[in-house]
Backbone as ProteinMPNN parsed JSONL, in Angstrom:
{"seq_chain_A": "WLPRVVSLEGFDGERLSSLHGRLIALGWLGFDVGDSVTGIRYQLTRDGQRVLDGLVPIPTLRVVAATDDGETPSVDTDVDQSAESEVAMTADSD", "coords_chain_A": {"N_chain_A": [[17.255, -52.603, 62.698], [17.727, -49.138, 62.827], [17.703, -45.858, 61.546], [19.207, -43.183, 63.134], [17.147, -41.086, 65.093], [17.234, -37.562, 64.192], [15.251, -35.78, 64.732], [12.465, -34.569, 67.071], [9.739, -33.823, 68.201], [9.248, -30.699, 70.59], [11.745, -31.51, 71.487], [15.148, -30.116, 71.761], [18.543, -30.51, 69.76], [20.466, -31.301, 71.375], [19.171, -32.0, 73.927], [17.768, -34.519, 72.825], [19.463, -35.797, 72.055], [20.94, -36.473, 74.348], [18.569, -38.041, 75.602], [18.713, -40.127, 74.116], [21.231, -41.399, 75.178], [20.765, -41.509, 77.698], [18.626, -43.645, 77.261], [20.503, -45.686, 76.09], [21.89, -46.151, 78.477], [20.374, -46.724, 80.032], [20.01, -49.404, 78.991], [18.508, -50.095, 77.178], [18.042, -49.421, 74.679], [20.303, -50.304, 71.792], [23.19, -49.488, 69.911], [25.008, -48.815, 67.165], [27.69, -47.729, 65.007], [27.818, -48.14, 62.29], [28.379, -47.349, 58.915], [29.962, -44.988, 56.828], [27.808, -44.54, 55.038], [25.473, -45.517, 55.87], [25.654, -44.517, 58.822], [25.012, -43.847, 62.593], [23.311, -46.201, 64.384], [19.977, -47.733, 65.956], [18.725, -49.692, 67.81], [15.877, -51.704, 69.632], [16.629, -52.905, 72.672], [16.238, -56.504, 74.329], [15.743, -55.931, 76.89], [14.566, -53.372, 76.739], [12.555, -53.991, 74.896], [11.164, -55.843, 76.607], [10.418, -53.585, 78.414], [8.673, -52.326, 77.05], [6.327, -54.135, 76.574], [5.375, -53.886, 79.147], [6.192, -55.748, 80.883], [7.976, -55.558, 82.775], [8.461, -52.947, 85.528], [8.645, -49.394, 85.133], [10.957, -46.684, 85.252], [10.618, -43.453, 86.133], [11.458, -41.054, 84.263], [13.03, -37.931, 84.543], [14.211, -35.471, 82.569], [16.685, -32.899, 82.751], [17.792, -29.788, 82.036], [20.847, -28.186, 82.191], [22.545, -26.493, 85.072], [22.902, -23.624, 86.478], [25.615, -23.263, 86.799], [26.736, -24.563, 84.713], [26.831, -27.298, 85.472], [25.35, -30.648, 85.275], [22.535, -31.486, 86.657], [21.606, -34.512, 88.591], [19.471, -36.869, 87.315], [16.128, -38.263, 87.757], [15.477, -41.406, 88.378], [13.346, -43.0, 89.654], [11.635, -45.975, 90.604], [8.048, -46.166, 88.844], [5.765, -48.565, 89.779], [3.655, -48.8, 88.537], [2.136, -50.917, 85.897], [0.918, -49.866, 83.936], [2.295, -47.144, 83.337], [3.962, -44.968, 81.855], [6.591, -43.465, 79.964], [7.607, -40.471, 81.857], [8.566, -37.291, 80.554], [9.955, -34.485, 81.086], [10.473, -31.257, 81.247], [12.678, -28.733, 83.668], [10.899, -26.067, 84.896], [13.1, -24.142, 85.344]], "CA_chain_A": [[18.214, -51.594, 62.984], [17.0, -48.112, 62.165], [18.513, -44.279, 61.627], [19.032, -41.835, 64.147], [16.282, -40.009, 65.161], [17.474, -36.555, 64.386], [14.385, -34.196, 65.84], [11.183, -34.804, 67.533], [8.76, -32.434, 68.672], [9.627, -30.609, 71.963], [13.468, -31.851, 72.069], [16.329, -29.984, 70.649], [19.046, -32.089, 69.183], [21.147, -31.605, 71.918], [18.392, -32.788, 74.975], [17.385, -35.554, 72.045], [21.083, -36.504, 72.145], [20.908, -36.585, 76.274], [17.805, -38.945, 76.048], [19.471, -41.341, 73.606], [22.331, -41.645, 75.991], [20.196, -42.049, 78.746], [18.06, -44.98, 76.824], [21.533, -46.651, 76.185], [22.339, -46.103, 79.391], [19.425, -48.1, 80.834], [20.405, -50.773, 78.353], [17.287, -50.037, 76.617], [18.666, -49.095, 73.098], [21.551, -50.55, 71.441], [23.525, -49.035, 69.001], [25.87, -49.376, 65.717], [28.779, -46.939, 64.343], [27.64, -48.11, 61.13], [29.674, -47.02, 57.992], [29.905, -43.534, 55.978], [26.65, -44.579, 54.463], [24.437, -45.787, 57.418], [25.964, -43.678, 60.106], [24.756, -44.55, 63.776], [21.95, -47.237, 64.076], [19.902, -47.957, 66.86], [18.075, -50.917, 68.091], [15.805, -51.55, 70.939], [17.122, -54.41, 73.217], [15.487, -56.822, 74.874], [15.186, -54.883, 78.364], [13.799, -52.273, 76.03], [11.008, -54.91, 74.719], [10.283, -56.123, 77.896], [9.849, -52.498, 78.847], [7.342, -51.951, 75.913], [6.0, -54.945, 76.568], [5.048, -53.393, 80.108], [6.928, -56.819, 81.772], [9.269, -54.934, 83.9], [8.459, -51.511, 86.034], [9.541, -48.087, 83.822], [11.216, -45.758, 85.992], [9.69, -42.54, 85.558], [12.477, -39.901, 83.945], [12.568, -36.305, 84.234], [14.824, -34.546, 81.795], [16.81, -31.731, 83.113], [18.633, -28.952, 81.83], [22.471, -28.047, 82.809], [22.424, -25.962, 85.895], [23.237, -22.285, 85.716], [27.279, -23.124, 86.775], [27.149, -25.636, 83.717], [26.989, -28.493, 86.217], [23.713, -30.979, 84.675], [21.846, -32.424, 88.13], [20.917, -35.873, 88.445], [17.815, -37.292, 86.941], [15.217, -39.112, 88.779], [15.263, -42.759, 88.199], [12.127, -43.411, 90.992], [10.682, -46.777, 89.552], [6.726, -46.128, 88.774], [5.399, -50.093, 89.781], [2.214, -49.103, 87.384], [2.026, -51.574, 84.798], [0.396, -48.92, 82.742], [2.465, -46.274, 83.623], [4.574, -44.125, 80.362], [8.01, -42.858, 80.807], [7.439, -39.42, 81.827], [9.884, -36.757, 80.246], [9.353, -32.945, 81.717], [12.015, -30.228, 81.519], [12.854, -28.046, 84.499], [10.546, -24.787, 84.051], [13.67, -22.694, 85.877]], "C_chain_A": [[17.271, -50.384, 62.567], [17.548, -46.799, 62.666], [18.385, -43.675, 62.799], [18.378, -41.493, 64.461], [16.976, -38.623, 65.515], [16.687, -35.544, 65.284], [13.514, -34.978, 65.849], [10.836, -33.751, 68.306], [8.873, -31.976, 69.659], [11.172, -31.091, 72.341], [14.465, -31.079, 70.959], [17.036, -31.086, 70.401], [19.93, -32.529, 70.649], [20.122, -32.678, 73.327], [17.868, -34.151, 73.925], [18.709, -36.483, 72.105], [21.556, -37.171, 73.597], [20.102, -38.074, 76.123], [18.164, -40.122, 75.17], [20.722, -41.971, 74.319], [21.574, -42.016, 77.204], [19.242, -43.685, 78.474], [19.175, -45.994, 76.625], [22.093, -47.18, 77.296], [21.886, -47.266, 80.396], [19.358, -49.336, 80.534], [18.897, -51.599, 77.702], [17.267, -50.158, 74.72], [19.99, -49.591, 72.845], [21.924, -49.67, 70.037], [24.775, -49.043, 68.278], [26.447, -47.991, 65.032], [27.865, -46.779, 62.979], [28.853, -47.922, 60.318], [29.295, -45.602, 57.972], [28.345, -43.692, 55.451], [25.669, -44.496, 55.432], [24.433, -45.065, 58.571], [25.39, -44.556, 61.281], [23.35, -44.79, 63.362], [21.517, -47.327, 65.085], [18.745, -49.226, 67.19], [17.306, -51.102, 69.632], [16.169, -53.17, 71.591], [16.063, -55.377, 73.502], [14.954, -56.58, 76.031], [14.233, -54.13, 77.643], [12.509, -52.669, 75.611], [10.167, -55.02, 76.086], [9.785, -54.828, 78.846], [8.436, -52.259, 78.299], [6.088, -52.32, 76.393], [4.861, -54.648, 78.02], [4.837, -54.823, 81.349], [7.806, -56.551, 82.99], [8.816, -53.397, 83.891], [9.365, -50.44, 85.146], [10.168, -47.386, 84.96], [10.662, -44.564, 84.838], [10.896, -41.318, 85.631], [12.532, -38.938, 83.87], [13.946, -35.825, 83.602], [15.446, -33.186, 82.241], [17.764, -30.601, 82.247], [19.815, -28.251, 82.6], [21.517, -26.694, 83.891], [22.946, -24.502, 85.383], [24.815, -22.22, 86.069], [27.588, -24.277, 85.918], [27.162, -26.825, 84.248], [25.643, -29.243, 85.682], [23.799, -31.745, 86.259], [21.558, -33.634, 87.255], [19.589, -36.114, 87.915], [17.483, -38.457, 87.94], [14.504, -40.301, 87.728], [14.383, -43.287, 89.062], [11.559, -44.088, 89.731], [9.082, -46.543, 89.603], [6.786, -47.641, 88.787], [3.947, -50.475, 88.343], [2.478, -49.952, 86.536], [2.191, -50.454, 83.574], [0.864, -47.609, 82.43], [3.647, -46.044, 82.121], [5.609, -43.538, 81.033], [7.68, -41.02, 80.744], [8.801, -38.138, 81.498], [9.192, -35.078, 80.366], [10.815, -32.37, 81.963], [11.827, -29.081, 82.495], [12.21, -26.679, 84.267], [11.775, -23.83, 84.75], [14.46, -22.08, 84.782]], "O_chain_A": [[16.182, -50.597, 62.034], [17.819, -46.572, 63.846], [17.325, -43.721, 63.423], [18.841, -40.44, 64.021], [17.298, -38.352, 66.672], [17.103, -34.791, 66.164], [13.414, -35.931, 65.076], [11.547, -32.963, 68.93], [8.555, -32.9, 70.408], [11.622, -30.983, 73.482], [14.565, -31.306, 69.753], [16.679, -32.249, 70.593], [20.08, -33.694, 71.019], [20.392, -33.853, 73.572], [17.46, -35.02, 74.696], [18.768, -37.709, 72.19], [22.32, -38.113, 73.811], [20.682, -39.122, 76.406], [17.832, -41.213, 75.633], [21.135, -43.069, 73.944], [21.949, -43.074, 77.709], [19.207, -44.613, 79.282], [18.917, -47.154, 76.946], [22.655, -48.273, 77.352], [22.421, -48.13, 81.09], [18.913, -50.248, 81.23], [18.426, -52.736, 77.68], [16.623, -50.815, 73.902], [20.856, -49.318, 73.676], [21.067, -49.267, 69.251], [25.738, -49.343, 68.985], [25.633, -47.208, 64.542], [27.327, -45.737, 62.604], [30.004, -48.169, 60.678], [28.55, -45.053, 58.783], [27.701, -42.648, 55.556], [25.106, -43.45, 55.752], [23.437, -44.936, 59.281], [25.258, -45.771, 61.129], [22.561, -44.219, 62.61], [22.415, -47.051, 65.882], [17.878, -49.376, 66.329], [17.887, -50.763, 70.663], [15.988, -54.264, 71.056], [14.968, -55.173, 72.978], [13.804, -56.932, 76.293], [13.047, -54.256, 77.949], [11.495, -52.002, 75.817], [9.096, -54.562, 76.484], [8.99, -54.939, 79.779], [7.387, -52.061, 78.912], [5.107, -51.613, 76.624], [3.714, -55.095, 78.0], [3.978, -55.003, 82.212], [8.174, -57.287, 83.905], [8.742, -52.684, 82.89], [10.468, -50.635, 84.635], [9.54, -47.751, 85.954], [10.42, -44.552, 83.631], [11.234, -40.753, 86.67], [11.96, -38.584, 82.838], [14.874, -35.857, 84.411], [14.679, -32.234, 82.101], [18.728, -31.215, 81.791], [19.559, -27.763, 83.7], [20.424, -26.168, 83.682], [23.309, -24.241, 84.236], [25.396, -21.202, 85.691], [28.548, -24.991, 86.208], [27.561, -27.674, 83.451], [24.689, -28.468, 85.608], [24.732, -32.328, 86.811], [21.373, -33.829, 86.054], [18.658, -35.373, 88.23], [18.173, -39.226, 88.61], [13.628, -40.283, 86.863], [14.761, -44.427, 89.332], [11.203, -43.657, 88.634], [8.717, -46.815, 90.747], [7.605, -48.191, 88.05], [3.526, -51.431, 87.692], [3.625, -49.658, 86.202], [3.052, -50.235, 82.721], [0.302, -46.892, 81.602], [4.036, -47.023, 81.485], [5.671, -43.18, 82.21], [7.549, -40.424, 79.674], [9.838, -38.135, 82.161], [8.168, -34.663, 79.822], [11.817, -32.774, 82.552], [10.849, -28.37, 82.268], [12.824, -25.973, 83.467], [11.475, -22.636, 84.75], [14.992, -20.982, 84.946]]}, "name": "protein", "num_of_chains": 1, "seq": "WLPRVVSLEGFDGERLSSLHGRLIALGWLGFDVGDSVTGIRYQLTRDGQRVLDGLVPIPTLRVVAATDDGETPSVDTDVDQSAESEVAMTADSD"}
């Protein structure tokens, strides 16, 4: 188990939190609430390890910002069949 990543270059706290949620939703990251000392902790799941090892196709993710009306648009999860593909995370330029 590793402590929660609280900062990552190019991502503000809200977007990083959204990314954590997406990785959990995909089943690639497990979490534990822990206690008052350890706090939230994360662990790579077996499926997450298989993705990193290149054993399963990686969907291409596009992290997007909320729309002007406050709604969050859907996130693209098209599967890239290339074994050498990486998770691409880009923000909309709008």
